[in-house]
CSV table of C-alpha atoms in Angstrom, one decimal:
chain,number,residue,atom,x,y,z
Z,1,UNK,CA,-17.1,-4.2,-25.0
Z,2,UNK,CA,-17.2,-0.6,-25.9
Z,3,UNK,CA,-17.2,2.3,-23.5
Z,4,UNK,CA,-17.9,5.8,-23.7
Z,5,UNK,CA,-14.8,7.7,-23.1
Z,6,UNK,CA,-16.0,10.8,-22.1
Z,7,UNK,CA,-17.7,9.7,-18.9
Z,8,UNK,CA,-16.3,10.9,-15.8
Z,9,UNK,CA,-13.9,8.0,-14.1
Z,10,UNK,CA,-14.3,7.2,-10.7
Z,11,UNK,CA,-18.6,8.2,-11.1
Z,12,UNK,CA,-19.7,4.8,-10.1
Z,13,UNK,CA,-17.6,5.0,-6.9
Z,14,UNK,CA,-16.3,1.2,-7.6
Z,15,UNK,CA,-13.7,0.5,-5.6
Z,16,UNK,CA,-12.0,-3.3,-6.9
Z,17,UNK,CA,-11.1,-5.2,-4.7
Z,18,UNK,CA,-10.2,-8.9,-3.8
Z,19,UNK,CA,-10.2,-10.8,-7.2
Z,20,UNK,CA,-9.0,-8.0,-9.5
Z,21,UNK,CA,-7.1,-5.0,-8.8
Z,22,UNK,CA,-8.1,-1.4,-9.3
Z,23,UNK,CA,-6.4,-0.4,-12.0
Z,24,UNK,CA,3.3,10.9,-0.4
Z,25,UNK,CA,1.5,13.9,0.3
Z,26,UNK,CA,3.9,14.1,3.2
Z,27,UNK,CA,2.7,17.3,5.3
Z,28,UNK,CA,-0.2,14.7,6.8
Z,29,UNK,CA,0.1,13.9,10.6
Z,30,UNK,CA,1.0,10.2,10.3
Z,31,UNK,CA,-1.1,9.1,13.0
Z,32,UNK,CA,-3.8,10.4,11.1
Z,33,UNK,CA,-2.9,8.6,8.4
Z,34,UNK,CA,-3.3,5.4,10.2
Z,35,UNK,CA,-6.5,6.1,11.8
Z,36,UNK,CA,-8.7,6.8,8.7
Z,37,UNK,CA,-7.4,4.0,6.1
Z,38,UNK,CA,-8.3,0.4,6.7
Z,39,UNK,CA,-6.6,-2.4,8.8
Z,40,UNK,CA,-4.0,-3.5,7.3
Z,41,UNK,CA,-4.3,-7.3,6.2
Z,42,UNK,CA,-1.1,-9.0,5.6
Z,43,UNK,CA,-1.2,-11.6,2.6
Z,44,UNK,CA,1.7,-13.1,0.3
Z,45,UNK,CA,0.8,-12.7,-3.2
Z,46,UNK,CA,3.4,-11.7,-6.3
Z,47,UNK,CA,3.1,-8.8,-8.4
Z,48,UNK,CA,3.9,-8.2,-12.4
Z,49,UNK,CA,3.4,-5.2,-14.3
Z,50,UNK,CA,4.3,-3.1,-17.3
Z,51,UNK,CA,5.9,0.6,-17.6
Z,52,UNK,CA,5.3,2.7,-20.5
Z,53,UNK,CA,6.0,6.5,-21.2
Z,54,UNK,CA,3.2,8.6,-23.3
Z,55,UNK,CA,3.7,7.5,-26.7
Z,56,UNK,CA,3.3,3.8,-25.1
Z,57,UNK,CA,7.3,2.6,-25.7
Z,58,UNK,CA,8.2,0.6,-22.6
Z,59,UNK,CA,11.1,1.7,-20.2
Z,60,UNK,CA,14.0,0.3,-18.9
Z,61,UNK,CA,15.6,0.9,-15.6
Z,62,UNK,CA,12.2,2.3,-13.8
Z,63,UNK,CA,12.6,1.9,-9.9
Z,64,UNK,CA,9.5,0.4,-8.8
Z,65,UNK,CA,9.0,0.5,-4.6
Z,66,UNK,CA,6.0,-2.4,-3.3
Z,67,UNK,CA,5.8,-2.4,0.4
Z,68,UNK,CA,9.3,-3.4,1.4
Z,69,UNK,CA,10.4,-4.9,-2.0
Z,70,UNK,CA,12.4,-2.7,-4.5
Z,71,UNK,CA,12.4,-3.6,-8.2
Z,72,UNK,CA,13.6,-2.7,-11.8
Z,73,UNK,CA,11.8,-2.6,-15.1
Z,74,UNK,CA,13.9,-4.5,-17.7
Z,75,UNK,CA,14.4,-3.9,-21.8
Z,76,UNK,CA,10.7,-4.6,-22.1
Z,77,UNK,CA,9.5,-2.5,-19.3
Z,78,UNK,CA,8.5,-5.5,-17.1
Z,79,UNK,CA,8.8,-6.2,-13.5
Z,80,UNK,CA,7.9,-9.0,-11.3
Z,81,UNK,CA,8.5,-10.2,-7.7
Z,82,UNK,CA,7.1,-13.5,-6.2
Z,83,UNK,CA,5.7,-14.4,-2.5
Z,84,UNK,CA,6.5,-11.1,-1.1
Z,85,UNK,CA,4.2,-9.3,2.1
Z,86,UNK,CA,1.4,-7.2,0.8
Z,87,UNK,CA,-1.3,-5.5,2.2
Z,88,UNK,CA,-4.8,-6.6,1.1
Z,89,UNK,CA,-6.8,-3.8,2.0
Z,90,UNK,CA,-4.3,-1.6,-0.2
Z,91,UNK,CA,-0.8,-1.8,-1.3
Z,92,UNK,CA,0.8,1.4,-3.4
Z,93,UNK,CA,3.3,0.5,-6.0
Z,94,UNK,CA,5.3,3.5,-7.1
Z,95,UNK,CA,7.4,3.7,-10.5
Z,96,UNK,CA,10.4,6.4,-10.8
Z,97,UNK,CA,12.5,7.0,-13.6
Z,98,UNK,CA,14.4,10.7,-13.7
Z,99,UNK,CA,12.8,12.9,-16.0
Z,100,UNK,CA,9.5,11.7,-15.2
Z,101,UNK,CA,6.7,12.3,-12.8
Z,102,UNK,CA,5.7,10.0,-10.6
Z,103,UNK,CA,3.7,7.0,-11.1
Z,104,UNK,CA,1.8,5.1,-8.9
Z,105,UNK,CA,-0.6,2.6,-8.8
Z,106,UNK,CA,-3.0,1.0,-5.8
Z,107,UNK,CA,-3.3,-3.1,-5.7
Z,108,UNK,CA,-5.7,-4.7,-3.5
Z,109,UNK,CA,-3.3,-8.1,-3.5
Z,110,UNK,CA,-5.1,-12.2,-2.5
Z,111,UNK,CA,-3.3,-14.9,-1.0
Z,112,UNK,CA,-1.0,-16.9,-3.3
Z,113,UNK,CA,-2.6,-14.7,-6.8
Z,114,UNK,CA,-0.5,-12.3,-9.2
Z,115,UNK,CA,-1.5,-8.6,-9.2
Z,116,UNK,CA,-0.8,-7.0,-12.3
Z,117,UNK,CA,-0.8,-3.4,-13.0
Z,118,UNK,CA,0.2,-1.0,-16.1
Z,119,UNK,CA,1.8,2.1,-15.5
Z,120,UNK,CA,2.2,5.4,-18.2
Z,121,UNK,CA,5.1,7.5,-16.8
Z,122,UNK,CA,4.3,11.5,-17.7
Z,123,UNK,CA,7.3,13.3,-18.9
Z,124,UNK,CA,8.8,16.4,-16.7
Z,125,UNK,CA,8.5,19.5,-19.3
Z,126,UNK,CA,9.9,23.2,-18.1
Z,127,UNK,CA,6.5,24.9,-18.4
Z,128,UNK,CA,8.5,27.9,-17.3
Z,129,UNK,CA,10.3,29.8,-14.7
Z,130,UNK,CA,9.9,33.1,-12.4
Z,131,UNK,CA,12.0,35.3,-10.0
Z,132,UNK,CA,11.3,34.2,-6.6
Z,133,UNK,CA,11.1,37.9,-4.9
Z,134,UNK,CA,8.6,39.3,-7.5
Z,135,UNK,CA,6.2,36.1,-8.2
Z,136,UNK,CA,4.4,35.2,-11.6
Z,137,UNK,CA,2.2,33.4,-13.2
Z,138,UNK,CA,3.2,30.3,-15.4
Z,139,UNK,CA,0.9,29.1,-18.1
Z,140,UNK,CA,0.6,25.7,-20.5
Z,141,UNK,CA,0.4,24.6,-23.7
Z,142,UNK,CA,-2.7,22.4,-21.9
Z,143,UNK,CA,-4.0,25.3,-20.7
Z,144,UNK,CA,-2.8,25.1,-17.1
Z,145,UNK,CA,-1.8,28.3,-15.1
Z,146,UNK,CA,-0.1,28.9,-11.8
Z,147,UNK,CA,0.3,32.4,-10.2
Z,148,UNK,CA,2.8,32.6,-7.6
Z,149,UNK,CA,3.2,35.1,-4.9
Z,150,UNK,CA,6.1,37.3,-4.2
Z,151,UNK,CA,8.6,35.4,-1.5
Z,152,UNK,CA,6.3,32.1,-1.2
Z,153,UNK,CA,9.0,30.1,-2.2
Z,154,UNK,CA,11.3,28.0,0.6
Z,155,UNK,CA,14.7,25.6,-0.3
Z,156,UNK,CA,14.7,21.6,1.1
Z,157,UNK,CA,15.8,22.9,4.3
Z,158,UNK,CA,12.8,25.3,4.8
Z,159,UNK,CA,14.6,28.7,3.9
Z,160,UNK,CA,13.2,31.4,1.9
Z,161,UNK,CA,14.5,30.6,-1.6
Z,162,UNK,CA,16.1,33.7,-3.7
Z,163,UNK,CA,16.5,33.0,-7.4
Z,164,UNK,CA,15.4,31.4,-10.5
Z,165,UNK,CA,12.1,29.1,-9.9
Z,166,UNK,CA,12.2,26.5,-12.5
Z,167,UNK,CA,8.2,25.2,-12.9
Z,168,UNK,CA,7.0,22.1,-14.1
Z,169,UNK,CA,3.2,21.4,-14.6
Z,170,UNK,CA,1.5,18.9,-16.4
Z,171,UNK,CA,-2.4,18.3,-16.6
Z,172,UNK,CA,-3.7,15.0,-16.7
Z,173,UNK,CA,-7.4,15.0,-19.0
Z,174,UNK,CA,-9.7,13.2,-17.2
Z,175,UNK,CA,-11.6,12.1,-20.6
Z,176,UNK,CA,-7.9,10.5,-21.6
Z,177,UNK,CA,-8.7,6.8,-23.0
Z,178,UNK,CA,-5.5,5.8,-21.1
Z,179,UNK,CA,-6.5,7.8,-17.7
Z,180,UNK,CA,-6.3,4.7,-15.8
Z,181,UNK,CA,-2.7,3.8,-16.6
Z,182,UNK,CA,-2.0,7.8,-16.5
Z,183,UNK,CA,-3.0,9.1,-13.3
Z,184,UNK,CA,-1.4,8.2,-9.5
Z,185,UNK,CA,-3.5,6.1,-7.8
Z,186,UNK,CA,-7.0,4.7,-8.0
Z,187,UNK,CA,-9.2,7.7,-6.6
Z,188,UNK,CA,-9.7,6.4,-3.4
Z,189,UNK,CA,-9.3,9.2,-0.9
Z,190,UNK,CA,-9.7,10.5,2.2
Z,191,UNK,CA,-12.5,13.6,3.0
Z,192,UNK,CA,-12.2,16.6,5.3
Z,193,UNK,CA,-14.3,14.1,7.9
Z,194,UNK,CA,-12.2,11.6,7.6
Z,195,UNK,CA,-14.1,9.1,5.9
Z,196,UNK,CA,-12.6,7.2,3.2
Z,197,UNK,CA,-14.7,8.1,-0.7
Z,198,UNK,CA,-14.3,7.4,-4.0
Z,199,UNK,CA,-13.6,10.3,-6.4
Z,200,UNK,CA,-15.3,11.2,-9.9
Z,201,UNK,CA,-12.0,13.8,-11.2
Z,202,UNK,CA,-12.4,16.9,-13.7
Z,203,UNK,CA,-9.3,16.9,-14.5
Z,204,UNK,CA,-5.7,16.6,-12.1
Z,205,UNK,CA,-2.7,18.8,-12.5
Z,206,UNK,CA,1.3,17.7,-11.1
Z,207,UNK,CA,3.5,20.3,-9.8
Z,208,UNK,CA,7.2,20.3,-9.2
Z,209,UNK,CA,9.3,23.4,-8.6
Z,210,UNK,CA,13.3,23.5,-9.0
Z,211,UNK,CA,16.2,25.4,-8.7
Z,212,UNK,CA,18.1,25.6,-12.0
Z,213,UNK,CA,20.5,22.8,-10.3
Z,214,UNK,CA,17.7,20.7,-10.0
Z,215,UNK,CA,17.3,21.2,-6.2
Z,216,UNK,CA,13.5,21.0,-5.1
Z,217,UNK,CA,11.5,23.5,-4.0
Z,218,UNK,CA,8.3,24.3,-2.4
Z,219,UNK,CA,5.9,26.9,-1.0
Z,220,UNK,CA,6.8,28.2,2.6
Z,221,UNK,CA,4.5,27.6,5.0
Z,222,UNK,CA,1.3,29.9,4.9
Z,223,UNK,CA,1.5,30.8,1.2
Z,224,UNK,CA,-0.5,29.8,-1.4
Z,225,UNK,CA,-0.3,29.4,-5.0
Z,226,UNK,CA,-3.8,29.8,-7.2
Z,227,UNK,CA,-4.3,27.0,-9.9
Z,228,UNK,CA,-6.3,27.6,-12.5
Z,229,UNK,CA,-7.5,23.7,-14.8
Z,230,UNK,CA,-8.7,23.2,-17.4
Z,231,UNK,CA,-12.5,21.6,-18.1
Z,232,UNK,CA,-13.0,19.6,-21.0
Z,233,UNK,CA,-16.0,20.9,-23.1
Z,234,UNK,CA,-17.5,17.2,-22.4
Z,235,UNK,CA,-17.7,17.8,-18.8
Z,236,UNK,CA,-19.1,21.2,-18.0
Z,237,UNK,CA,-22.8,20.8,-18.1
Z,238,UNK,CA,-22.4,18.6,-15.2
Z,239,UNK,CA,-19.6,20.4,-13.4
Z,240,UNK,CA,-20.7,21.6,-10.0
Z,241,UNK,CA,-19.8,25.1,-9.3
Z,242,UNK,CA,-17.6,24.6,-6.7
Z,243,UNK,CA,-15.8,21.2,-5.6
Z,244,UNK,CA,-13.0,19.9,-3.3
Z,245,UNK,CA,-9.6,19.7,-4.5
Z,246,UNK,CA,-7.8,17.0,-3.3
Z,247,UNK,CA,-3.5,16.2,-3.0
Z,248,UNK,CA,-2.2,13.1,-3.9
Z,249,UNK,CA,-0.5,11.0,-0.6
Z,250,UNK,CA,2.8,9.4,-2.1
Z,251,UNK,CA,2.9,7.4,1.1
Z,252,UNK,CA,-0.1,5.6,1.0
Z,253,UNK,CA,-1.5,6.1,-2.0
Z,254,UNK,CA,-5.1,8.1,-1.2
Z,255,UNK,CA,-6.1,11.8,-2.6
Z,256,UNK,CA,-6.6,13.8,0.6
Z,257,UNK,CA,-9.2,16.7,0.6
Z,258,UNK,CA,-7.7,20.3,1.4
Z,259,UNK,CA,-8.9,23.1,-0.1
Z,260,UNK,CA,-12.1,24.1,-2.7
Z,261,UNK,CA,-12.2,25.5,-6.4
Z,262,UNK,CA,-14.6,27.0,-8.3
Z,263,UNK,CA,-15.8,27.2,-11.7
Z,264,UNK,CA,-15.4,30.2,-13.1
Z,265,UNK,CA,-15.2,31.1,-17.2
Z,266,UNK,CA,-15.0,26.8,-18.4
Z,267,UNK,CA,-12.1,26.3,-15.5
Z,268,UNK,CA,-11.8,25.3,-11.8
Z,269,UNK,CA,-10.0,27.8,-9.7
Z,270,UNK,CA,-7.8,27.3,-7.0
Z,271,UNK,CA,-5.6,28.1,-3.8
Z,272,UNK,CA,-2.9,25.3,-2.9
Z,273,UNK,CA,-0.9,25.6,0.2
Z,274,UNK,CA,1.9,23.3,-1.2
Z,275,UNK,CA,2.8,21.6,-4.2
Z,276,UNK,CA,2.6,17.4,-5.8
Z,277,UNK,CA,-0.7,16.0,-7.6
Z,278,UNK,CA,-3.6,18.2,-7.3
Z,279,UNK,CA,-7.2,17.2,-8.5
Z,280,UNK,CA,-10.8,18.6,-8.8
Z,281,UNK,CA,-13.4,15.7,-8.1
Z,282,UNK,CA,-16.8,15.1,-6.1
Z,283,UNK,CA,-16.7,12.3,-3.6
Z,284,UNK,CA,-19.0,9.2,-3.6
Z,285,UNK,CA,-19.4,6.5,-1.1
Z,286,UNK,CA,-17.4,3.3,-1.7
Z,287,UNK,CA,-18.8,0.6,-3.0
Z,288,UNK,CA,-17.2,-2.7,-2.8
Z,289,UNK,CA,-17.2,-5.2,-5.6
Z,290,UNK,CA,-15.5,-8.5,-6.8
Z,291,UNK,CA,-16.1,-11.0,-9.3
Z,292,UNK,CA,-14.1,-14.2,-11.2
Z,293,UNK,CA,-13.8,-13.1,-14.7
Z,294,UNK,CA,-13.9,-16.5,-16.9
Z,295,UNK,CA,-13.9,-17.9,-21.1
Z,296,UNK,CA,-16.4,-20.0,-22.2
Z,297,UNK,CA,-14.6,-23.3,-21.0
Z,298,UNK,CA,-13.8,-21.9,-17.6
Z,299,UNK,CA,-10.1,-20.4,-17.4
Z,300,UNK,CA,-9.6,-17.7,-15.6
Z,301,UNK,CA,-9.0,-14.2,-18.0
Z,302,UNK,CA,-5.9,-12.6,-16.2
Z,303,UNK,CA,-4.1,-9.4,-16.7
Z,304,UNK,CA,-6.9,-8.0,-18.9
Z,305,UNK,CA,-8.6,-4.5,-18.2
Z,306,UNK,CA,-12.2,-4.7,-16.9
Z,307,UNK,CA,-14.3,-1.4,-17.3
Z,308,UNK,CA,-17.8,-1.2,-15.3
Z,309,UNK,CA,-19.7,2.1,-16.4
Z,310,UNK,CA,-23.2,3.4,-14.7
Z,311,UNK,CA,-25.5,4.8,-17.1
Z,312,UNK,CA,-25.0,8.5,-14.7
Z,313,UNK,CA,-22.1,8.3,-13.2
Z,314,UNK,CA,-19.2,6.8,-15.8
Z,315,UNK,CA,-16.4,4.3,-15.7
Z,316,UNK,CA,-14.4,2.5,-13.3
Z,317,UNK,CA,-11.5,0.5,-14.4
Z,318,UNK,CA,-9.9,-2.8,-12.9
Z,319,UNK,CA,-7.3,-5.0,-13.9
Z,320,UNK,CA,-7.9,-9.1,-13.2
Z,321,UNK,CA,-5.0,-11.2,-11.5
């Protein structure tokens, strides 16, 4: 079955659930968080998946958090856990290894089946670093560039920071053959109104700032930062000229809209108020979808990526239990 790359994932707004499974922003109010994402649904299923870093070598020792249940990848880069409580309507599995972004991956788990899922672990780079009281603007090899204000920068414990701002940035193409395995999440997200959409992305960018002990920072409240991303060549005759941009929840696993770029030169341009996953993308309604992916003589085809592309509107990707 043969795909083309290119297409925009996340276009035919497919969100997988029930047989297979699709593929902490943590400023949000939670009661809001529970009032716009769907019952929960409490099943016992069992879980297996695979960790990789970029060049696709599997790694050890990768702390994986799903639900309650905390697990570690071993030599090969495996996990599994059986019978434990999962949430059908969406359970997040998170993978953390030091040195490494984030990854994190949505399930949509069935009574008494195996999810699987396949996670690609993006390596933390210095991308560079800038005086706190003055500002500057950070660029990428990708392309990438930040501009920081002067005194926007507050310590864990909300303080204005004074020092050396150690920046690391990372953009994640959105025509990548190994998107799905690459990017947190599944697109499903959470608009301005509320209303739970599915996301067709331009591209996504992770941020994380640092003392030069390692300590985290962020922006203080009220100041922005302006991100400017990359467009791949493939995608700009059918970039809109502006478009949401959308944070990644670490909590539960949704993009959540809050602010707006716009396309200006080949790039989207940007003001964030605070720093994790950020990601240019139109929303589409949700469509649900499910299917029992056979051989010839009836078995069932597990762990094994499924791909469903619409002639317009590109690729969605799935993995069967």
């Amino acid at each position: 079955m043969k795909f083309n790359q290119v297409k925009v994932i996340g276009w035919a707004s497919i969100l997988f659930l029930l047989i297979f499974s699709s593929c902490r922003e943590d400023r949000l109010d939670p009661d809001i968080k529970e009032t716009v994402t769907p019952p929960k649904i409490q099943v016992i299923s069992s879980i297996k998946g695979h960790v990789t870093d970029e060049d696709g070598l599997s790694l050890q020792d990768v702390m994986i958090e799903v639900g309650d249940v905390s697990l570690i990848t071993d030599e090969n880069g495996f996990f599994e856990s059986e019978e434990i409580t999962m949430d059908n309507s969406g359970t997040l599995v998170t993978a953390e290894l030091a040195g490494y972004y984030l990854g994190a991956k949505m399930v949509n788990p069935q009574v008494g089946s195996q999810e699987f899922v396949r996670i690609q672990l993006l390596r933390k780079d210095i991308s560079g670093f800038f005086d706190s009281n003055s500002g500057g603007t950070i660029s990428t090899p990708d392309q990438v560039s930040i501009d920081f204000g002067a005194n926007s920068i507050v310590d864990q414990a909300g303080n204005i920071y004074n020092g050396n701002v150690q920046v690391y940035a990372k953009w994640i193409d959105p025509t990548h053959e190994l998107l799905a395995s690459r990017m947190p999440g599944d697109l499903r997200a959470i608009d301005a109104e509320d209303e739970i959409v599915q996301l067709a992305t331009y591209g996504m960018v992770a941020v994380e700032l640092e003392t030069n002990s390692g300590q985290s920072l962020q922006l203080a409240e009220g100041s922005n930062a302006t991100i400017t991303f990359p467009v791949p060549d493939e995608l700009l005759a059918q970039a809109p000229s502006t478009i949401p941009l959308w944070s990644f929840n670490e909590e539960n696993g949704y993009w959540i809209e809050e602010s707006v770029a716009t396309l200006q030169n080949g790039t989207y341009v940007g003001d964030v108020p605070h720093f994790s996953f950020w990601n240019c993308d139109a929303p589409f309604p949700v469509v649900e979808f499910s299917a029992t992916i056979i051989y010839d003589n009836g078995d069932p085809v597990a762990n094994t990526q499924v791909c469903i592309t619409d002639a317009d509107a590109g690729t969605r990707y799935g993995w069967t239990n």
